[in-house]
Amino acid sequence: MSGAAPVVVVTGASRGIGRAVAQALAREGAWVWAIARDERALAEVVTAIRDEGGRADLMVYDLSNTGEASRVVEEIVGRAGLIDGLVNNAGTTRRGTLTTITPDDYEAVMGVNVKGLLFFTQAVVASMAAGGAIVNLASLNAFDVLKGAGLYAASKAAVVQLTRAMAIDFADRAVRVNAVAPGFIQTDFNAALWARQELSAWVTENTPLGRLGQPDDVVGVIRFLLGADSRFITGAVHVVDGGFLPARMWPL
Ligand SMILES: NC(=O)c1ccc[n+]([C@@H]2O[C@H](COP(=O)([O-])OP(=O)(O)OC[C@H]3O[C@@H](n4cnc5c(N)ncnc54)[C@H](OP(=O)(O)O)[C@@H]3O)[C@@H](O)[C@H]2O)c1
């Protein structure tokens, strides 16, 4: 991040990982622009940040509405100046096997996770300060496909390749792009799973660090990837999963 009060845009900041990231960055002095669809929830996040003495504003925006991306960015830049950081955190899913998912499911998931991310980023990068950094939220599902999450997995695999391609395409603007791939993090996103005791027990048993992740567990690596300490890292994917992916725990 460049200046004394770097401007950082966080999508999906109304709850979960995005909210934790927005609050943490604001505590460190960033001017956070919180984006999501739910104005009331965003206003709560902005109020929480301001109550702590931080600086934050909100923009209500549905990322699947790609035609509006430039207008949203222009409004932010008009009020805050060039953008130093972007956290493409907003994401959604629809459950179902590839035998049952519908074109509507496809539009819902790809329209936000892939198309929305790509064209919002394209709009932001045109107004980004040199030395800016972008962090995309991928997923463990980009590498492992959980049954019933095939569409989501494909969208997150696309996020990984978009990250690598953006790293190449934005390098001449001195903008770095990396991805973070969280494992099982306890948020509203997957609350229905954790309500099933046997599933949370299975994840806990198969995670070497022995617990589900929390939104704050993902914050540190995002902060690192936005900051100067990662200045020679671009096009990389950082897994945050308590060791789930490499472990393949055996029932021995
Ligand atoms: N939780 C996990 O275990 C996990 C694991 C791997 C990867 N991830 C990824 O991490 C990111 C955050 O996950 P989370 O668990 O924090 O999810 P979450 O609690 O469901 O929050 C998702 C956020 O995205 C926003 N969002 C969804 N659709 C949107 C749209 N069309 N336009 C704008 N904003 C939209 C939501 O706000 P509104 O509803 O107000 O729009 C919300 O702020 C996602 O990309 C997810 O795929 C999560």
CSV table of C-alpha atoms and ligand atoms in Angstrom, one decimal:
chain,number,residue,atom,x,y,z
A,1,MET,CA,0.0,0.0,0.0
A,2,SER,CA,1.3,3.4,-0.9
A,3,GLY,CA,0.2,6.5,1.2
A,4,ALA,CA,-0.3,7.2,4.9
A,5,ALA,CA,-4.0,6.4,4.5
A,6,PRO,CA,-4.2,3.8,1.8
A,7,VAL,CA,-7.5,3.4,0.1
A,8,VAL,CA,-8.6,-0.2,0.2
A,9,VAL,CA,-11.8,-1.6,-1.4
A,10,VAL,CA,-13.2,-4.8,0.2
A,11,THR,CA,-16.0,-6.6,-1.6
A,12,GLY,CA,-18.3,-8.8,0.4
A,13,ALA,CA,-17.5,-6.7,3.5
A,14,SER,CA,-21.0,-7.0,5.1
A,15,ARG,CA,-20.2,-10.2,7.0
A,16,GLY,CA,-17.9,-13.1,7.4
A,17,ILE,CA,-14.3,-13.0,6.1
A,18,GLY,CA,-14.8,-9.6,4.3
A,19,ARG,CA,-16.1,-7.9,7.5
A,20,ALA,CA,-13.1,-9.2,9.5
A,21,VAL,CA,-10.7,-8.0,6.8
A,22,ALA,CA,-12.4,-4.6,6.5
A,23,GLN,CA,-12.2,-4.0,10.3
A,24,ALA,CA,-8.6,-5.2,10.6
A,25,LEU,CA,-7.4,-3.0,7.7
A,26,ALA,CA,-9.2,0.0,9.1
A,27,ARG,CA,-7.5,-0.6,12.5
A,28,GLU,CA,-4.2,-0.3,10.7
A,29,GLY,CA,-5.1,3.1,9.1
A,30,ALA,CA,-6.6,2.1,5.8
A,31,TRP,CA,-9.6,4.1,4.4
A,32,VAL,CA,-11.8,1.1,3.8
A,33,TRP,CA,-14.6,1.1,1.1
A,34,ALA,CA,-17.0,-1.7,2.0
A,35,ILE,CA,-19.0,-3.2,-0.8
A,36,ALA,CA,-21.9,-5.6,-0.8
A,37,ARG,CA,-25.7,-5.7,-1.5
A,38,ASP,CA,-27.1,-5.4,2.0
A,39,GLU,CA,-27.0,-1.7,2.9
A,40,ARG,CA,-28.1,-2.2,6.5
A,41,ALA,CA,-25.3,-4.8,7.2
A,42,LEU,CA,-22.7,-2.6,5.5
A,43,ALA,CA,-23.8,0.4,7.6
A,44,GLU,CA,-23.3,-1.7,10.7
A,45,VAL,CA,-19.7,-2.6,9.6
A,46,VAL,CA,-18.9,1.1,8.8
A,47,THR,CA,-20.3,2.2,12.1
A,48,ALA,CA,-18.2,-0.4,14.0
A,49,ILE,CA,-15.1,0.8,12.2
A,50,ARG,CA,-15.8,4.5,12.9
A,51,ASP,CA,-16.6,3.7,16.5
A,52,GLU,CA,-13.1,2.4,16.8
A,53,GLY,CA,-11.7,5.6,15.2
A,54,GLY,CA,-11.2,4.1,11.8
A,55,ARG,CA,-12.2,5.4,8.4
A,56,ALA,CA,-14.8,3.6,6.3
A,57,ASP,CA,-17.5,4.2,3.7
A,58,LEU,CA,-19.9,1.9,2.0
A,59,MET,CA,-21.1,1.3,-1.6
A,60,VAL,CA,-24.1,-0.8,-2.2
A,61,TYR,CA,-23.3,-2.8,-5.3
A,62,ASP,CA,-24.3,-6.2,-6.8
A,63,LEU,CA,-21.2,-7.5,-8.4
A,64,SER,CA,-23.1,-9.5,-11.0
A,65,ASN,CA,-24.2,-6.2,-12.4
A,66,THR,CA,-21.0,-5.7,-14.3
A,67,GLY,CA,-22.3,-2.8,-16.4
A,68,GLU,CA,-22.2,-0.7,-13.2
A,69,ALA,CA,-18.6,-1.5,-12.2
A,70,SER,CA,-17.0,1.6,-13.7
A,71,ARG,CA,-19.6,3.9,-12.1
A,72,VAL,CA,-19.0,2.4,-8.7
A,73,VAL,CA,-15.2,2.8,-9.1
A,74,GLU,CA,-15.6,6.3,-10.4
A,75,GLU,CA,-17.6,7.3,-7.3
A,76,ILE,CA,-15.0,5.8,-5.0
A,77,VAL,CA,-12.1,7.5,-6.8
A,78,GLY,CA,-14.0,10.8,-7.0
A,79,ARG,CA,-14.2,10.8,-3.2
A,80,ALA,CA,-11.1,9.0,-2.1
A,81,GLY,CA,-8.5,9.3,-4.9
A,82,LEU,CA,-6.6,6.5,-6.4
A,83,ILE,CA,-7.1,3.0,-5.0
A,84,ASP,CA,-4.2,1.2,-3.3
A,85,GLY,CA,-5.7,-2.1,-2.5
A,86,LEU,CA,-8.6,-4.4,-3.6
A,87,VAL,CA,-9.8,-7.5,-1.8
A,88,ASN,CA,-12.1,-9.4,-4.1
A,89,ASN,CA,-13.8,-11.3,-1.3
A,90,ALA,CA,-17.5,-11.4,-2.3
A,91,GLY,CA,-18.5,-14.9,-3.3
A,92,THR,CA,-21.5,-17.1,-3.5
A,93,THR,CA,-22.5,-20.8,-4.0
A,94,ARG,CA,-25.3,-23.0,-5.1
A,95,ARG,CA,-25.3,-26.6,-4.0
A,96,GLY,CA,-26.0,-29.5,-6.4
A,97,THR,CA,-24.3,-32.1,-8.5
A,98,LEU,CA,-23.5,-31.4,-12.1
A,99,THR,CA,-26.4,-33.6,-13.0
A,100,THR,CA,-28.9,-31.2,-11.3
A,101,ILE,CA,-27.5,-27.7,-11.5
A,102,THR,CA,-29.4,-25.3,-13.7
A,103,PRO,CA,-28.4,-22.4,-16.0
A,104,ASP,CA,-29.7,-20.1,-13.3
A,105,ASP,CA,-27.3,-21.7,-10.7
A,106,TYR,CA,-24.5,-21.2,-13.2
A,107,GLU,CA,-25.3,-17.5,-13.7
A,108,ALA,CA,-25.7,-17.0,-9.9
A,109,VAL,CA,-22.3,-18.5,-9.1
A,110,MET,CA,-20.2,-17.6,-12.1
A,111,GLY,CA,-21.8,-14.2,-12.4
A,112,VAL,CA,-20.4,-13.1,-9.0
A,113,ASN,CA,-17.4,-15.3,-8.4
A,114,VAL,CA,-15.9,-15.1,-11.9
A,115,LYS,CA,-17.5,-12.5,-14.1
A,116,GLY,CA,-18.2,-10.0,-11.3
A,117,LEU,CA,-14.7,-10.4,-9.9
A,118,LEU,CA,-13.1,-10.0,-13.3
A,119,PHE,CA,-14.9,-6.9,-14.5
A,120,PHE,CA,-14.9,-5.1,-11.1
A,121,THR,CA,-11.1,-5.7,-11.0
A,122,GLN,CA,-10.8,-4.4,-14.5
A,123,ALA,CA,-12.6,-1.2,-13.5
A,124,VAL,CA,-10.5,-0.8,-10.3
A,125,VAL,CA,-7.1,-1.4,-11.9
A,126,ALA,CA,-7.6,1.5,-14.3
A,127,SER,CA,-7.7,3.7,-11.2
A,128,MET,CA,-5.1,2.0,-9.0
A,129,ALA,CA,-2.0,3.6,-7.7
A,130,ALA,CA,1.3,2.2,-8.8
A,131,GLY,CA,2.4,-0.3,-6.2
A,132,GLY,CA,-1.2,-1.3,-5.6
A,133,ALA,CA,-2.1,-4.8,-4.6
A,134,ILE,CA,-5.1,-7.1,-5.3
A,135,VAL,CA,-6.1,-10.2,-3.3
A,136,ASN,CA,-8.7,-12.6,-4.7
A,137,LEU,CA,-10.5,-15.1,-2.5
A,138,ALA,CA,-10.2,-18.5,-4.0
A,139,SER,CA,-10.9,-21.7,-2.0
A,140,LEU,CA,-9.7,-25.1,-1.1
A,141,ASN,CA,-12.4,-26.1,-3.6
A,142,ALA,CA,-10.2,-24.8,-6.4
A,143,PHE,CA,-8.0,-27.9,-5.8
A,144,ASP,CA,-10.3,-30.5,-4.1
A,145,VAL,CA,-13.9,-30.9,-5.3
A,146,LEU,CA,-16.4,-31.6,-2.6
A,147,LYS,CA,-19.4,-33.5,-3.8
A,148,GLY,CA,-22.3,-31.1,-4.4
A,149,ALA,CA,-20.0,-28.1,-4.8
A,150,GLY,CA,-18.7,-28.7,-8.4
A,151,LEU,CA,-20.0,-25.4,-9.8
A,152,TYR,CA,-18.5,-23.5,-6.9
A,153,ALA,CA,-15.2,-25.5,-7.3
A,154,ALA,CA,-15.0,-24.6,-11.0
A,155,SER,CA,-15.6,-20.9,-10.2
A,156,LYS,CA,-12.8,-20.9,-7.6
A,157,ALA,CA,-10.4,-22.7,-10.0
A,158,ALA,CA,-11.2,-19.9,-12.4
A,159,VAL,CA,-10.3,-17.4,-9.7
A,160,VAL,CA,-6.9,-19.1,-9.3
A,161,GLN,CA,-6.2,-18.8,-13.1
A,162,LEU,CA,-7.6,-15.2,-13.2
A,163,THR,CA,-5.2,-14.4,-10.4
A,164,ARG,CA,-2.2,-15.7,-12.3
A,165,ALA,CA,-3.3,-14.0,-15.6
A,166,MET,CA,-4.0,-10.7,-13.8
A,167,ALA,CA,-0.5,-10.9,-12.2
A,168,ILE,CA,1.0,-11.0,-15.7
A,169,ASP,CA,-1.4,-8.5,-17.2
A,170,PHE,CA,-1.2,-5.9,-14.5
A,171,ALA,CA,2.6,-6.1,-13.8
A,172,ASP,CA,3.4,-3.3,-16.2
A,173,ARG,CA,1.2,-1.1,-14.0
A,174,ALA,CA,3.2,-2.2,-10.9
A,175,VAL,CA,0.1,-3.8,-9.5
A,176,ARG,CA,0.5,-7.2,-7.8
A,177,VAL,CA,-2.2,-9.8,-7.7
A,178,ASN,CA,-2.4,-12.8,-5.4
A,179,ALA,CA,-5.0,-15.3,-4.2
A,180,VAL,CA,-5.9,-16.7,-0.8
A,181,ALA,CA,-7.5,-20.1,-0.7
A,182,PRO,CA,-9.3,-20.6,2.7
A,183,GLY,CA,-10.2,-24.0,3.9
A,184,PHE,CA,-13.2,-24.5,6.2
A,185,ILE,CA,-13.9,-21.1,7.8
A,186,GLN,CA,-17.0,-20.7,10.1
A,187,THR,CA,-19.2,-18.1,8.6
A,188,ASP,CA,-22.8,-17.7,7.4
A,189,PHE,CA,-21.6,-19.1,4.1
A,190,ASN,CA,-21.5,-22.6,5.4
A,191,ALA,CA,-23.5,-22.3,8.6
A,192,ALA,CA,-25.8,-25.1,7.5
A,193,LEU,CA,-22.8,-27.5,7.3
A,194,TRP,CA,-21.6,-26.7,10.8
A,195,ALA,CA,-25.1,-27.2,12.2
A,196,ARG,CA,-24.5,-30.9,11.3
A,197,GLN,CA,-22.4,-32.2,14.2
A,198,GLU,CA,-21.0,-35.1,12.2
A,199,LEU,CA,-19.6,-32.8,9.5
A,200,SER,CA,-17.9,-30.3,11.8
A,201,ALA,CA,-16.4,-33.3,13.7
A,202,TRP,CA,-15.2,-34.8,10.4
A,203,VAL,CA,-13.5,-31.5,9.4
A,204,THR,CA,-12.0,-31.1,12.8
A,205,GLU,CA,-10.6,-34.6,12.8
A,206,ASN,CA,-9.1,-34.2,9.3
A,207,THR,CA,-7.5,-30.8,10.0
A,208,PRO,CA,-4.0,-31.2,11.6
A,209,LEU,CA,-4.5,-28.0,13.6
A,210,GLY,CA,-7.6,-29.6,15.0
A,211,ARG,CA,-10.4,-27.0,14.5
A,212,LEU,CA,-12.5,-25.1,12.1
A,213,GLY,CA,-11.1,-21.8,10.9
A,214,GLN,CA,-12.5,-18.4,11.9
A,215,PRO,CA,-12.7,-15.2,9.7
A,216,ASP,CA,-9.8,-13.7,11.7
A,217,ASP,CA,-7.6,-16.6,10.7
A,218,VAL,CA,-7.6,-15.4,7.1
A,219,VAL,CA,-6.9,-11.7,7.8
A,220,GLY,CA,-3.1,-12.0,8.4
A,221,VAL,CA,-2.2,-13.3,5.0
A,222,ILE,CA,-4.4,-10.8,3.2
A,223,ARG,CA,-2.8,-8.0,5.1
A,224,PHE,CA,0.6,-9.4,4.2
A,225,LEU,CA,-0.3,-9.6,0.5
A,226,LEU,CA,-1.6,-6.0,0.4
A,227,GLY,CA,1.5,-4.7,2.2
A,228,ALA,CA,5.1,-3.9,1.2
A,229,ASP,CA,6.5,-7.0,2.8
A,230,SER,CA,5.1,-9.0,-0.1
A,231,ARG,CA,6.5,-6.7,-2.7
A,232,PHE,CA,8.1,-9.5,-4.8
A,233,ILE,CA,5.1,-11.9,-4.6
A,234,THR,CA,2.6,-11.9,-7.4
A,235,GLY,CA,0.5,-14.6,-9.1
A,236,ALA,CA,0.7,-16.8,-6.0
A,237,VAL,CA,-2.0,-18.8,-4.2
A,238,HIS,CA,-1.8,-19.0,-0.4
A,239,VAL,CA,-3.8,-21.8,1.3
A,240,VAL,CA,-5.2,-21.1,4.8
A,241,ASP,CA,-6.7,-24.4,5.9
A,242,GLY,CA,-5.1,-25.5,9.1
A,243,GLY,CA,-3.3,-28.2,7.1
A,244,PHE,CA,-6.4,-29.9,5.7
A,245,LEU,CA,-5.3,-30.0,2.1
A,246,PRO,CA,-1.8,-31.6,2.5
A,247,ALA,CA,-2.8,-33.9,5.3
A,248,ARG,CA,-5.2,-36.5,3.9
A,249,MET,CA,-5.5,-37.9,7.4
A,250,TRP,CA,-5.5,-41.7,7.5
A,251,PRO,CA,-7.9,-43.4,9.9
A,252,LEU,CA,-4.9,-45.2,11.6
B,1,LIG,N1,-16.3,-19.7,4.6
B,1,LIG,C1,-15.5,-20.5,4.1
B,1,LIG,O1,-15.3,-21.7,4.6
B,1,LIG,C2,-14.8,-20.2,2.8
B,1,LIG,C3,-13.9,-21.1,2.3
B,1,LIG,C4,-13.2,-20.9,1.1
B,1,LIG,C5,-13.4,-19.7,0.4
B,1,LIG,N2,-14.4,-18.8,0.9
B,1,LIG,C6,-14.6,-17.6,0.1
B,1,LIG,O2,-14.3,-16.5,0.9
B,1,LIG,C7,-15.2,-15.4,0.5
B,1,LIG,C8,-15.9,-14.9,1.8
B,1,LIG,O3,-16.6,-16.0,2.3
B,1,LIG,P1,-17.5,-15.9,3.6
B,1,LIG,O4,-17.5,-17.3,4.2
B,1,LIG,O5,-17.1,-14.7,4.4
B,1,LIG,O6,-19.0,-15.7,3.0
B,1,LIG,P2,-20.3,-15.0,3.5
B,1,LIG,O7,-20.3,-14.9,5.0
B,1,LIG,O8,-21.4,-15.7,2.8
B,1,LIG,O9,-20.2,-13.5,2.9
B,1,LIG,C9,-20.2,-13.3,1.5
B,1,LIG,C10,-20.1,-11.8,1.2
B,1,LIG,O10,-20.2,-11.7,-0.2
B,1,LIG,C11,-21.2,-10.7,-0.4
B,1,LIG,N3,-21.8,-11.0,-1.7
B,1,LIG,C12,-22.4,-12.1,-2.1
B,1,LIG,N4,-23.0,-12.0,-3.3
B,1,LIG,C13,-22.7,-10.7,-3.7
B,1,LIG,C14,-23.0,-9.9,-4.8
B,1,LIG,N5,-23.7,-10.4,-5.9
B,1,LIG,N6,-22.6,-8.6,-4.9
B,1,LIG,C15,-21.9,-8.1,-3.9
B,1,LIG,N7,-21.6,-8.8,-2.8
B,1,LIG,C16,-22.0,-10.0,-2.7
B,1,LIG,C17,-22.2,-10.8,0.7
B,1,LIG,O11,-22.9,-9.6,1.0
B,1,LIG,P3,-24.4,-9.3,0.5
B,1,LIG,O12,-25.2,-10.6,0.7
B,1,LIG,O13,-24.8,-8.2,1.4
B,1,LIG,O14,-24.3,-8.9,-0.9
B,1,LIG,C18,-21.2,-11.0,1.9
B,1,LIG,O15,-20.7,-9.8,2.4
B,1,LIG,C19,-16.0,-16.0,-0.6
B,1,LIG,O16,-15.5,-15.6,-1.8
B,1,LIG,C20,-16.0,-17.5,-0.4
B,1,LIG,O17,-16.2,-18.2,-1.6
B,1,LIG,C21,-15.0,-19.1,2.1
